Coordinates of C-alpha atoms in Angstrom, one line a residue:
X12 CA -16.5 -1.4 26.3
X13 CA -18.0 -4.5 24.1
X14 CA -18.2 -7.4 25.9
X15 CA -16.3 -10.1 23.0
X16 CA -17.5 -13.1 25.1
X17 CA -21.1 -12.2 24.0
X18 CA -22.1 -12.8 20.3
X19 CA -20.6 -9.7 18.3
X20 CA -23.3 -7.7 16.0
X21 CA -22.0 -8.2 12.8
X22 CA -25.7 -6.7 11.1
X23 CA -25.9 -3.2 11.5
X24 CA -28.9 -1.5 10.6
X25 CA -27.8 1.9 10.5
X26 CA -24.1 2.9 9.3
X27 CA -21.3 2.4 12.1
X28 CA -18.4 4.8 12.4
X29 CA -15.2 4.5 10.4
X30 CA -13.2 2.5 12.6
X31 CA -9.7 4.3 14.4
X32 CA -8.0 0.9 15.8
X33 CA -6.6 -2.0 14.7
X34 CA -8.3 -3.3 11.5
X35 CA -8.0 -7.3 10.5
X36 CA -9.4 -9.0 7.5
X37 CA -11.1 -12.3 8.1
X38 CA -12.2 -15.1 5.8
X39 CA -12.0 -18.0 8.0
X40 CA -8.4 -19.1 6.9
X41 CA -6.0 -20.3 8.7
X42 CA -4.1 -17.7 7.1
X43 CA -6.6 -15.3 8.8
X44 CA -6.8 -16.9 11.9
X45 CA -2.8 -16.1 12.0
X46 CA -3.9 -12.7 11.4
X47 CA -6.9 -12.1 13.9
X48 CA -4.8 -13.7 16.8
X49 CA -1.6 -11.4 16.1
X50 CA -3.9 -8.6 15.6
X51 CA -6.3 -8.9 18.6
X52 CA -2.4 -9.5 21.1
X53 CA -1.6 -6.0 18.9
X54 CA -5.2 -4.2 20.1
X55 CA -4.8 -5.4 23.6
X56 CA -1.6 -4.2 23.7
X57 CA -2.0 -0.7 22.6
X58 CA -5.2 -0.5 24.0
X59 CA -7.2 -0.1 20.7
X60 CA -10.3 -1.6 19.5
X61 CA -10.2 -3.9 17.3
X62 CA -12.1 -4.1 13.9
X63 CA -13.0 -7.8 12.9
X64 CA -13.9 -7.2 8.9
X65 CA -14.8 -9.4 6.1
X66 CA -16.3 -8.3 2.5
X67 CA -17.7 -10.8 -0.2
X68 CA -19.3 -9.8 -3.5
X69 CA -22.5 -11.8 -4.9
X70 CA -21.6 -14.1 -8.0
X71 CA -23.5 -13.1 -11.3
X72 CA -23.5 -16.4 -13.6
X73 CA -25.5 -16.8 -17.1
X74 CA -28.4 -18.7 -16.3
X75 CA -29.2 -21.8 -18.5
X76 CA -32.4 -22.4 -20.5
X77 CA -34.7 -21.0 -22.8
X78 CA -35.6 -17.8 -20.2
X79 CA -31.9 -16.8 -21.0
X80 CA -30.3 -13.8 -18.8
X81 CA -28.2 -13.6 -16.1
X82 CA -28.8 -14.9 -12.3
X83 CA -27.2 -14.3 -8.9
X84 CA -27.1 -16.2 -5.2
X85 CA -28.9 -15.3 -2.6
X86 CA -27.2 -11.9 -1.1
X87 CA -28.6 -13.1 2.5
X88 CA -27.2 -16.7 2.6
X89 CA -24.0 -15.4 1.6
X90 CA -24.2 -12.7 4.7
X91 CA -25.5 -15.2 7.0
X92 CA -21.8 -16.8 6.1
X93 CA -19.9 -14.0 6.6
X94 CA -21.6 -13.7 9.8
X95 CA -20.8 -17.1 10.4
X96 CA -17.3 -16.7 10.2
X97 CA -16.8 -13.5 12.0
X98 CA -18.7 -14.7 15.0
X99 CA -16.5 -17.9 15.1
X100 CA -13.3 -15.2 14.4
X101 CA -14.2 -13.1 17.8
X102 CA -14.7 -16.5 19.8
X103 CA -11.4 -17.3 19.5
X104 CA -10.5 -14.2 20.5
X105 CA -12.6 -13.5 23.5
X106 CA -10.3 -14.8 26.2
X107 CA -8.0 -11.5 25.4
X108 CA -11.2 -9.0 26.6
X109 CA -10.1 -6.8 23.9
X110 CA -12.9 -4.5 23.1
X111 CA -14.5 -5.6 19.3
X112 CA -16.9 -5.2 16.9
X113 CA -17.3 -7.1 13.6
X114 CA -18.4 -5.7 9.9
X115 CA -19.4 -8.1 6.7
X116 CA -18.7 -5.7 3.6
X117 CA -20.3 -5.8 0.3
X118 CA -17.3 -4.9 -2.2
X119 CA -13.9 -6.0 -3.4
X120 CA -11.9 -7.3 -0.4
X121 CA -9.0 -5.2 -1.0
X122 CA -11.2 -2.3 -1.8
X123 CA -13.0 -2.0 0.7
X124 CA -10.1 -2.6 3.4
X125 CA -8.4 0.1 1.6
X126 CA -11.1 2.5 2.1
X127 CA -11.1 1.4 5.7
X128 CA -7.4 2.0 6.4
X129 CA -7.8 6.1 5.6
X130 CA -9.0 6.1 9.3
X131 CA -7.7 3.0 11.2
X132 CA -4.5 2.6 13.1
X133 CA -3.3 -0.5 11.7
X134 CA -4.5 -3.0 8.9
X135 CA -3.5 -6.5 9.6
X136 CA -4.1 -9.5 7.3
X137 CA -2.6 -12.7 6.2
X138 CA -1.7 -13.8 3.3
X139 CA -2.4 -16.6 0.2
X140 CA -6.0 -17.4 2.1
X141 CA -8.5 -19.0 0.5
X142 CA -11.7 -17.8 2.0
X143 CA -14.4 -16.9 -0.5
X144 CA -15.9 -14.4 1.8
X145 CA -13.2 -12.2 1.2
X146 CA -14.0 -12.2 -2.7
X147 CA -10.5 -12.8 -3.8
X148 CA -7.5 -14.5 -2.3
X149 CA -5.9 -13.2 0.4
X150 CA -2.7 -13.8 -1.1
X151 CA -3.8 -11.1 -3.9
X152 CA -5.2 -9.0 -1.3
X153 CA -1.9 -8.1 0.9
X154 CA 0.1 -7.8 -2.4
X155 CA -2.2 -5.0 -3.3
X156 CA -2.7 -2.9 -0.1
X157 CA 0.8 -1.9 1.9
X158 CA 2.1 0.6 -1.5
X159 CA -1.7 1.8 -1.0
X160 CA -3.1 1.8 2.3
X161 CA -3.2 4.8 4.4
X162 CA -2.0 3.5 7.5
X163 CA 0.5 1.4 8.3
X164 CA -0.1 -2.6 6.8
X165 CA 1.2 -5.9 9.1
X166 CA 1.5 -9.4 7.1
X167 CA 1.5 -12.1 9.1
X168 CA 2.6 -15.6 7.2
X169 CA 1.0 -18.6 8.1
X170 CA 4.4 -19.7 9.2
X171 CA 3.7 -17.8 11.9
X172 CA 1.3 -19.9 13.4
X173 CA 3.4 -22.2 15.6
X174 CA 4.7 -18.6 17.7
X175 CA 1.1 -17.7 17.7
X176 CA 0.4 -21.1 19.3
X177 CA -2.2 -21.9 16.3
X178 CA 0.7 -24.7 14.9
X179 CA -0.2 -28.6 14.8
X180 CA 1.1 -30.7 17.9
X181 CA 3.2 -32.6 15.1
X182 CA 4.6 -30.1 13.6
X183 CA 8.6 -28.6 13.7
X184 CA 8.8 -25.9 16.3
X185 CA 9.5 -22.6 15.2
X186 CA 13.0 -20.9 15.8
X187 CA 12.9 -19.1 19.3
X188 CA 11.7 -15.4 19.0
X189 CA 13.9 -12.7 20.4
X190 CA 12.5 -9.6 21.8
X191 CA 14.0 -7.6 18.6
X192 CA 12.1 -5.1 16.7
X193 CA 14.2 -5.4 13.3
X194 CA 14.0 -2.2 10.6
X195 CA 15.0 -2.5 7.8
X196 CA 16.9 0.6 6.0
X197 CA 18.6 1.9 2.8
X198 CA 19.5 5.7 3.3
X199 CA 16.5 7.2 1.8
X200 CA 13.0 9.3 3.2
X201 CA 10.9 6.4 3.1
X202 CA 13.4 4.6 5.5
X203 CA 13.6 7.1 8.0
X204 CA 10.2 7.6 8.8
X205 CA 9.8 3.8 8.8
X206 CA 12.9 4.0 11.9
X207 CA 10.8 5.7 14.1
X208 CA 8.2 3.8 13.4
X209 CA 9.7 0.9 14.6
X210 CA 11.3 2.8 17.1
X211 CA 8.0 3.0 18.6
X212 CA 7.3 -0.4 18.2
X213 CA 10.0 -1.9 20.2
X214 CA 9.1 0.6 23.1
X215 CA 5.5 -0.7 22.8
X216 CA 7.2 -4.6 23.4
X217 CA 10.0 -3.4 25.4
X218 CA 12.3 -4.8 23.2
X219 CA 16.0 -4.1 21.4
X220 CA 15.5 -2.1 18.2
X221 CA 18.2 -3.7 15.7
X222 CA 18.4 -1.8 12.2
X223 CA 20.2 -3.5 9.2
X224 CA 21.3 -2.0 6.3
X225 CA 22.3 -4.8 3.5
X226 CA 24.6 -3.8 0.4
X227 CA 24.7 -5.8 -2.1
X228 CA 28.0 -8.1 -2.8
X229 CA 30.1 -7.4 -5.9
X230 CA 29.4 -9.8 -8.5
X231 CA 30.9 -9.8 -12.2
X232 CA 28.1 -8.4 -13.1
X233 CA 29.5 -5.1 -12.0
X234 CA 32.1 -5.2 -14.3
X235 CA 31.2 -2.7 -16.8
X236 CA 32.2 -0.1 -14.3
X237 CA 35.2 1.5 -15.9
X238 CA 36.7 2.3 -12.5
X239 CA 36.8 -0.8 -9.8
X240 CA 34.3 -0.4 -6.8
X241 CA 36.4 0.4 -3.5
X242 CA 34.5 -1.4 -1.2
X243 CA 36.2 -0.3 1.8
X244 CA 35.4 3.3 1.3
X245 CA 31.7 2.2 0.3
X246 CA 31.6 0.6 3.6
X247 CA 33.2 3.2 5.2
X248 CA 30.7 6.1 3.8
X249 CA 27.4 3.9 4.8
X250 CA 28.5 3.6 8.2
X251 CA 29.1 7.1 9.1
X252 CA 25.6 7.5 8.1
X253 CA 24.3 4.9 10.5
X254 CA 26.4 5.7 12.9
X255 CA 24.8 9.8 12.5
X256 CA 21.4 7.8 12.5
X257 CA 21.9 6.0 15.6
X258 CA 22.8 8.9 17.6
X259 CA 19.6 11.0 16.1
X260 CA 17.5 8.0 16.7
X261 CA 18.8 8.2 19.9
X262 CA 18.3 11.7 20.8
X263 CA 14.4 10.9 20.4
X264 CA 14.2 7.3 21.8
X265 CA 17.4 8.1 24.8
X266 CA 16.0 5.2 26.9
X267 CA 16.0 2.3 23.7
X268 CA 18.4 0.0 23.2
X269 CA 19.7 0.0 19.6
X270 CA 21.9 -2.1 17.5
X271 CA 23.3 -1.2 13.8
X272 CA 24.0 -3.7 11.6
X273 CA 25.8 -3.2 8.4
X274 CA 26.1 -6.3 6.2
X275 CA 27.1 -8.0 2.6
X276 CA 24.5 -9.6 0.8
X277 CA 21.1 -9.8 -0.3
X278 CA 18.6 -7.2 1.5
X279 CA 16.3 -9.7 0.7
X280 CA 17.1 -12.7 2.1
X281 CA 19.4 -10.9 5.1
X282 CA 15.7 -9.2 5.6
X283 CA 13.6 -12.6 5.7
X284 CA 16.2 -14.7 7.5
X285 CA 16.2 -11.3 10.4
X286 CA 12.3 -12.4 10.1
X287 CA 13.1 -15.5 11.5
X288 CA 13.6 -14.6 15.3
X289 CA 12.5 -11.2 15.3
X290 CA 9.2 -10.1 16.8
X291 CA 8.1 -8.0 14.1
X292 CA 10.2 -6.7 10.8
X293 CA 9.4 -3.1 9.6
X294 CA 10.1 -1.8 6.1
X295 CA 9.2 1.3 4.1
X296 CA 7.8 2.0 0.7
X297 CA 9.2 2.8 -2.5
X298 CA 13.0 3.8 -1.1
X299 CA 15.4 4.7 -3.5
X300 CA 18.2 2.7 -2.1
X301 CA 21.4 5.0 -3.1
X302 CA 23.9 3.8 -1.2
X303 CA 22.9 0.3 -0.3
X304 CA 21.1 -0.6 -3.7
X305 CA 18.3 -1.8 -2.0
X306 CA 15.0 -0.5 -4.0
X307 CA 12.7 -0.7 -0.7
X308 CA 9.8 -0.7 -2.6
X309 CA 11.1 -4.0 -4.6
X310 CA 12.4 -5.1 -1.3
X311 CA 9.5 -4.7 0.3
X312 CA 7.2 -7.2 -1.9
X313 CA 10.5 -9.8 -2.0
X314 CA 10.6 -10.0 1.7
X315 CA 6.7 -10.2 2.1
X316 CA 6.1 -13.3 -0.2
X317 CA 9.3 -14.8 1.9
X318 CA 9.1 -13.9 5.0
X319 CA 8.9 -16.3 8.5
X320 CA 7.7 -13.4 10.9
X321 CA 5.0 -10.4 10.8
X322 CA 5.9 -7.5 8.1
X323 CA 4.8 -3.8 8.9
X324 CA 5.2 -1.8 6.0
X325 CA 4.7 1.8 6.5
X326 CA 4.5 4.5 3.8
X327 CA 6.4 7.9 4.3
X328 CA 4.7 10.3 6.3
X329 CA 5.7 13.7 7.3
X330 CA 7.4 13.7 10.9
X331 CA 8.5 16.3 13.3
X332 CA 11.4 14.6 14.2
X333 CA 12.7 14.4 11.2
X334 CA 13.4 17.6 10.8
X335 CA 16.7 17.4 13.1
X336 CA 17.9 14.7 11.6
X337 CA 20.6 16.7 9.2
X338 CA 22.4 17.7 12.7
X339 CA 23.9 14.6 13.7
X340 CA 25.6 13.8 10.6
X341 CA 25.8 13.3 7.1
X342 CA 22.8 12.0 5.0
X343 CA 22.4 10.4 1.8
X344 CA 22.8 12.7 -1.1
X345 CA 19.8 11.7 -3.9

């Protein structure tokens, strides 16, 4: 096990292996500092390594003057940077004794944590950083990875930075955190897999799972509908399904505490204001949302670029236990 007190090697001369814990990008933000520190708890917690990594490409410009052509900075002052950065990143980490090492990546930021995530556990990062060394903005990086990583993605907001104890003396403190794992679910594939997911999660933290399912409210907008929308009965259909999903949910997690939550409004903002107080918020990919009409994939990005807590979004994966689920009850018809 790495010592991270000691300087990490962030130069390696030889290729390292693909990395199988907990990757975090870093640029030096406080965006990414958010990130790392959420990240590194996350390792030590499931007792994973964790992968400090940073990427940077090397500007080509037109160079002036008669000579004409193109020029380029110095590849090795850029690296020394990087290096820079990453060292200061696993200092501020070291008092967790998490086992580390630390990569600087020549390639598009989002690229090349992409290619990383088809082995790692986890890809953490923040978002709308500013670092250069990450070639892009972090912001534009985090919109692009969770519909394409292969492992599950975590956002973490700079908002979160006062729970993480990385807020300014002066500012507002943050609404107190309850030990809630929140899910967020709209009938479909994508959703289910996502349930266990964070199933898991809140028996990592010990914590309440609470899943919400939001349907929209009527609005005039509706009216087209040549026969009126009973509401009631809508209602009443969803929550037989969550009420079969709780008790199959249940069957695999018997010792987990679980509320269901059925409610009227906006998946969207019922999503980012549950973000608020909850540990961690989980959502799937591309849902189709038949009974709730809420489009997870559309969902997803909405409650991302709003939310107040850390985001996992997990793509659907084939499960097991998902098998079983059409015994407990009836499921949503596509």
């Amino acid at each position: 096990m790495s010592n991270p007190q000691e300087n990490p090697t962030v130069a390696h001369p030889e290729p390292i292996p693909a990395p199988t814990g907990i990757v975090v990008g870093i640029d030096g933000s406080e965006q990414s500092n958010c990130a790392l520190i959420w990240a590194a708890r996350e390792a030590k917690l499931r007792k994973s390594q964790l992968h400090l990594v940073t990427a940077y490409t090397v500007p080509i410009f037109a160079a002036s003057g008669l000579d004409g052509g193109y020029a380029t900075v110095d590849d090795d002052v850029i690296r020394q940077g990087a290096e820079a950065v990453l060292r200061e990143a696993a200092g501020k980490v070291a008092d967790l004794q998490v086992d580390l090492d630390a990569r600087v990546e020549n390639g598009d930021a989002a690229g090349v944590l992409l290619e990383l995530s088809e082995t790692a556990e986890l890809l953490v990062f923040g978002t709308r950083g500013r670092g250069g060394f990450m070639g892009r903005l972090l912001g534009s990086v985090s919109s692009a990875l969770p519909a394409h990583a292969k492992c599950p993605t975590v956002t973490i907001p700079l908002s979160c930075a006062a729970r993480l104890g990385e807020g300014k003396v002066d500012e507002e403190p943050a609404p107190e955190v309850e030990n809630i794992v929140t899910v967020g679910v709209d009938g479909s594939g994508q959703a289910l897999y996502a349930v266990l997911v964070a199933a898991e999660q809140a028996e990592r933290y010990g914590a309440t799972l609470r899943v919400i399912c939001a349907v929209k409210p009527y609005t005039g907008s509706l009216s087209w509908i040549p026969a009126p929308v009973d509401r009631d009965a809508l209602f009443a259909e969803i929550q037989l399904q969550l009420d079969a999903g709780e008790k199959w949910l249940s069957s695999h997690f018997p010792t987990l505490p679980i509320e269901v939550q059925l409610v009227e409004g906006s998946a969207v903002d019922v999503l980012v204001k549950a973000s608020e107080t909850s540990e961690l918020l989980v959502m799937g990919t591309k849902g189709r949302g038949g009974f709730a009409g809420m489009m997870l994939g559309s969902t997803t990005d909405g409650v991302r670029h709003h939310t107040k807590g850390p985001v996992m979004v997990v793509r659907n994966h084939e499960d097991p236990r998902l098998e079983d689920r059409s015994g407990f009850g009836p499921l949503l018809q596509a």
